[in-house]
PDB file of C-alpha atoms in Angstrom:
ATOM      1  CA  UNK A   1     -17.816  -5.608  44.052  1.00 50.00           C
ATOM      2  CA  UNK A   2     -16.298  -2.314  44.485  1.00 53.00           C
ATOM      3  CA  UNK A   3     -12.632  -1.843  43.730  1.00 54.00           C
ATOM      4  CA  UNK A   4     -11.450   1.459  44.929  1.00 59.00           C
ATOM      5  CA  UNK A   5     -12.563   3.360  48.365  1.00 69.00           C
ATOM      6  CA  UNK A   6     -13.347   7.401  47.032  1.00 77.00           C
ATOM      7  CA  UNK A   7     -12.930  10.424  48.605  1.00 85.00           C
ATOM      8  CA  UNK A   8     -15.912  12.472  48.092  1.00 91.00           C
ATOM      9  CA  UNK A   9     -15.179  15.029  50.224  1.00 93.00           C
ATOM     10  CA  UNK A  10     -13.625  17.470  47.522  1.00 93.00           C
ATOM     11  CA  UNK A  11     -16.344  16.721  45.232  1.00 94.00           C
ATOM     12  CA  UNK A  12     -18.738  17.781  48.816  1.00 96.00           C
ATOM     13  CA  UNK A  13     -16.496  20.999  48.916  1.00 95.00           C
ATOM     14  CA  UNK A  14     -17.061  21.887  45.628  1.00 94.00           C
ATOM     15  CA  UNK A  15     -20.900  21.557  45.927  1.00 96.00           C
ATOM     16  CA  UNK A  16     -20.747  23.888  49.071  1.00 97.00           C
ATOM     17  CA  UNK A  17     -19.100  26.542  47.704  1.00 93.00           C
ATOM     18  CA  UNK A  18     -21.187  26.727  44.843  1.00 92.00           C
ATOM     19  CA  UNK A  19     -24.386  26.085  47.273  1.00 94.00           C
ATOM     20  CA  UNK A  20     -22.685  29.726  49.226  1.00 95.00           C
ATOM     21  CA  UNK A  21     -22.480  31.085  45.846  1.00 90.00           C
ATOM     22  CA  UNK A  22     -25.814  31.018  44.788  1.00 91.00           C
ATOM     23  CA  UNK A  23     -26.740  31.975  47.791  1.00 94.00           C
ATOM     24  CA  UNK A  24     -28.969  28.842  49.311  1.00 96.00           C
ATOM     25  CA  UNK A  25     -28.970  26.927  52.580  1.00 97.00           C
ATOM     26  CA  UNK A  26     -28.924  23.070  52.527  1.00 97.00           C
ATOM     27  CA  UNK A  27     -32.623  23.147  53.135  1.00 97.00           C
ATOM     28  CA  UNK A  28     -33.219  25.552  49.716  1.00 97.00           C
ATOM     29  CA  UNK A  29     -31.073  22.953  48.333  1.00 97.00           C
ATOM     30  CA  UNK A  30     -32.578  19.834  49.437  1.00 97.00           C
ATOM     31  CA  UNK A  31     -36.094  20.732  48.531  1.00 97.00           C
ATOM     32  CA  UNK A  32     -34.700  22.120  45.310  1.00 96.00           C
ATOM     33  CA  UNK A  33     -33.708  18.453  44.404  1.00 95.00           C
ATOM     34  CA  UNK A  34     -35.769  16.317  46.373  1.00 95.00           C
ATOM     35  CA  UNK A  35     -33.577  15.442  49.107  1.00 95.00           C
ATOM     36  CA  UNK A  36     -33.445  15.356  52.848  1.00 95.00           C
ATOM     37  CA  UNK A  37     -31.734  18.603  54.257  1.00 97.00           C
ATOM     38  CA  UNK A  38     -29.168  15.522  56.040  1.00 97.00           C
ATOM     39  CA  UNK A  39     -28.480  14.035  53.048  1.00 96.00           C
ATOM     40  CA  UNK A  40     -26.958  17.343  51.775  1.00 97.00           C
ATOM     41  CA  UNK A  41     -24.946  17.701  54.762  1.00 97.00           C
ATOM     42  CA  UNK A  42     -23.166  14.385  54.381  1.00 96.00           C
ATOM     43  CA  UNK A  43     -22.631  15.204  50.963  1.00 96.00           C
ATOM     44  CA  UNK A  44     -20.900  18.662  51.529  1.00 97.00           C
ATOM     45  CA  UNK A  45     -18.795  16.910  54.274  1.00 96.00           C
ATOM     46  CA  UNK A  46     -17.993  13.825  51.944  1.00 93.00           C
ATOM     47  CA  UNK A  47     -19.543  11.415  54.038  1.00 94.00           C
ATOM     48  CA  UNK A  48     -21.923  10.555  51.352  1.00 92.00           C
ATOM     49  CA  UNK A  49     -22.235  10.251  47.737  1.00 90.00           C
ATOM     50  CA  UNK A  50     -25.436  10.694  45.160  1.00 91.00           C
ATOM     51  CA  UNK A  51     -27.370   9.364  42.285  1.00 90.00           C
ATOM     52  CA  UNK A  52     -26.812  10.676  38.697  1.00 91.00           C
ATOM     53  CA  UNK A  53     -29.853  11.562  39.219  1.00 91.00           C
ATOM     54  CA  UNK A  54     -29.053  13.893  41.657  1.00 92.00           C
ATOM     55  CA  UNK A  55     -25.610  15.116  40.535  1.00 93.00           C
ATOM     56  CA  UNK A  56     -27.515  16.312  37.092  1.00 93.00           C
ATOM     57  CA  UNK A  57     -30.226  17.945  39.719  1.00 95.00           C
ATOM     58  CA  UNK A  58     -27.784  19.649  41.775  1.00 95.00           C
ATOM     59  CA  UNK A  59     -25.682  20.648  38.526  1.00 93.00           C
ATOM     60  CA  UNK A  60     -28.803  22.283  36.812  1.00 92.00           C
ATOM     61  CA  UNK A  61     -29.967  24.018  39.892  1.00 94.00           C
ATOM     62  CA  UNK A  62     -26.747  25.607  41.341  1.00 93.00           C
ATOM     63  CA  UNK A  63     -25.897  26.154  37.630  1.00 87.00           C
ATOM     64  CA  UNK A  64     -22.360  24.678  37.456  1.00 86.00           C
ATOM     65  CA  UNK A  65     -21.017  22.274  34.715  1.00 82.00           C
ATOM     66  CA  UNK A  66     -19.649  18.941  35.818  1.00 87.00           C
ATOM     67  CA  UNK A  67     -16.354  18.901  35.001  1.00 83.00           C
ATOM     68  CA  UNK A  68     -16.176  21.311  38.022  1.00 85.00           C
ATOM     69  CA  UNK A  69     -17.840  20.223  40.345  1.00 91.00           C
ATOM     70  CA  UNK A  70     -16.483  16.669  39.901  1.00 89.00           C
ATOM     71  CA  UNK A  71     -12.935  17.199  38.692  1.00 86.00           C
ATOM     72  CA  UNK A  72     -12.440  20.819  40.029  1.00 84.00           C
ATOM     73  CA  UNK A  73     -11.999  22.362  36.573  1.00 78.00           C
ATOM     74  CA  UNK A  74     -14.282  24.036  34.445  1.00 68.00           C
ATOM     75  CA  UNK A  75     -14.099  25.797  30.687  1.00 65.00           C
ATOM     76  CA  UNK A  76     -17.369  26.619  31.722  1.00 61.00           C
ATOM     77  CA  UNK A  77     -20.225  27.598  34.601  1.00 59.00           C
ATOM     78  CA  UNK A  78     -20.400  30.546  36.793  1.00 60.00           C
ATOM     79  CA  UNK A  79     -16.685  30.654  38.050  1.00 64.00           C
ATOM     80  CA  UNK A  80     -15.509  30.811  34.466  1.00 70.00           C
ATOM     81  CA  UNK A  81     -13.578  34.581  34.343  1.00 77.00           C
ATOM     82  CA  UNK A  82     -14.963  34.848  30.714  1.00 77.00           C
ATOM     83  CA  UNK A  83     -18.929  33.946  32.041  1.00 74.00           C
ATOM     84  CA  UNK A  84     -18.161  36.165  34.666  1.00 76.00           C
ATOM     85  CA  UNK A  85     -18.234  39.310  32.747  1.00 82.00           C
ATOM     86  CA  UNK A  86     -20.768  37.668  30.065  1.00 78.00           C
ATOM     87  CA  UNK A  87     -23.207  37.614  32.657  1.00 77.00           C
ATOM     88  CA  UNK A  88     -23.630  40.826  33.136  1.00 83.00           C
ATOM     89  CA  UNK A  89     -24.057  42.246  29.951  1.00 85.00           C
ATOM     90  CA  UNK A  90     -27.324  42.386  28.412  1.00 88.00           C
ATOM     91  CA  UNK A  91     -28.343  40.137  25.084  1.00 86.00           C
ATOM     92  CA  UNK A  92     -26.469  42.631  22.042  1.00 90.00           C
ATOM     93  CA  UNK A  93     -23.671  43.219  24.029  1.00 89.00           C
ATOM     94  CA  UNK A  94     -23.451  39.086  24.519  1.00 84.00           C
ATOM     95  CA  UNK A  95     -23.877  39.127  20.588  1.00 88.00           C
ATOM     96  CA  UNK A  96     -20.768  41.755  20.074  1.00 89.00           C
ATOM     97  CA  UNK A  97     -18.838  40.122  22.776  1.00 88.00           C
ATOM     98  CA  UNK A  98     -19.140  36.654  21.420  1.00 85.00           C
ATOM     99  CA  UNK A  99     -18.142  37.513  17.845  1.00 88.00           C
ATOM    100  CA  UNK A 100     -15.057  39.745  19.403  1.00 90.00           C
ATOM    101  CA  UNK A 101     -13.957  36.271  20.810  1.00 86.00           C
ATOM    102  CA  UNK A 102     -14.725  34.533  17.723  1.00 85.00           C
ATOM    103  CA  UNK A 103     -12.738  36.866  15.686  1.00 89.00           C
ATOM    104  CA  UNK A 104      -9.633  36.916  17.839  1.00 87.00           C
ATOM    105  CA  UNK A 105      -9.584  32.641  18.121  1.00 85.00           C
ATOM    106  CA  UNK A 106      -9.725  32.789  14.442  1.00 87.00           C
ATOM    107  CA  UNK A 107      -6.512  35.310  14.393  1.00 89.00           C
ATOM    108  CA  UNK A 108      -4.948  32.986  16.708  1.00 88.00           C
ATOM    109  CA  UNK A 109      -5.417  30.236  14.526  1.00 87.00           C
ATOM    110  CA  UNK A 110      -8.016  28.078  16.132  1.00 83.00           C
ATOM    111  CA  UNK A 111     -10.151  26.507  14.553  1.00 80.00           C
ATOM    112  CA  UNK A 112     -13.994  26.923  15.430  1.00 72.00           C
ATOM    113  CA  UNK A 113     -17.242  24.474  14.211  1.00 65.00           C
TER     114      UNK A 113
END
């Protein structure tokens, strides 16, 4: 029994844009995850929903967390301004970037594990 129609269109747009991102057509896409190159149409348009199974594919390929592509927000992924500038540093300035951030939480008073 199924209690509540949903609107997966936003959740199609979301998968779209980040498809455009990266770059790929529905077809890279589809073969990427194992799907018909239709199936990823009616997705993007919200005609259609998916697996887990292929939500965690399509997260782990186009590289975005779910809290974004499912809820529209992210504290991470890609479209994350801090990631953004992360990315393109190479592996010591990651290192000296990270602890900067550490060190200024810790002044602000937040707690870290």
């Amino acid at each position: 029994m199924k209690i509540n129609e949903y609107d997966y269109e936003p959740i199609g747009k979301r998968i779209k844009q980040a498809r455009l991102t990266k770059k790929y057509t529905q077809e890279i896409l589809a073969d990427k995850i194992g799907v018909g190159t239709q199936h990823i149409s009616d997705i993007e348009r919200g005609l259609a929903g998916m697996s887990v199974a292929s939500l965690l594919d399509v997260l782990t390929v186009l590289e975005y967390d779910a809290d974004y592509i499912l809820l529209g927000k992210s504290k991470t992924g890609p479209n994350n301004p801090i990631n953004k500038i992360i990315s393109n540093m190479h592996q010591e300035q990651r290192m000296y970037a990270e602890e900067l951030l550490r060190v200024y939480a810790k002044s602000c008073g937040i707690v870290l594990e």
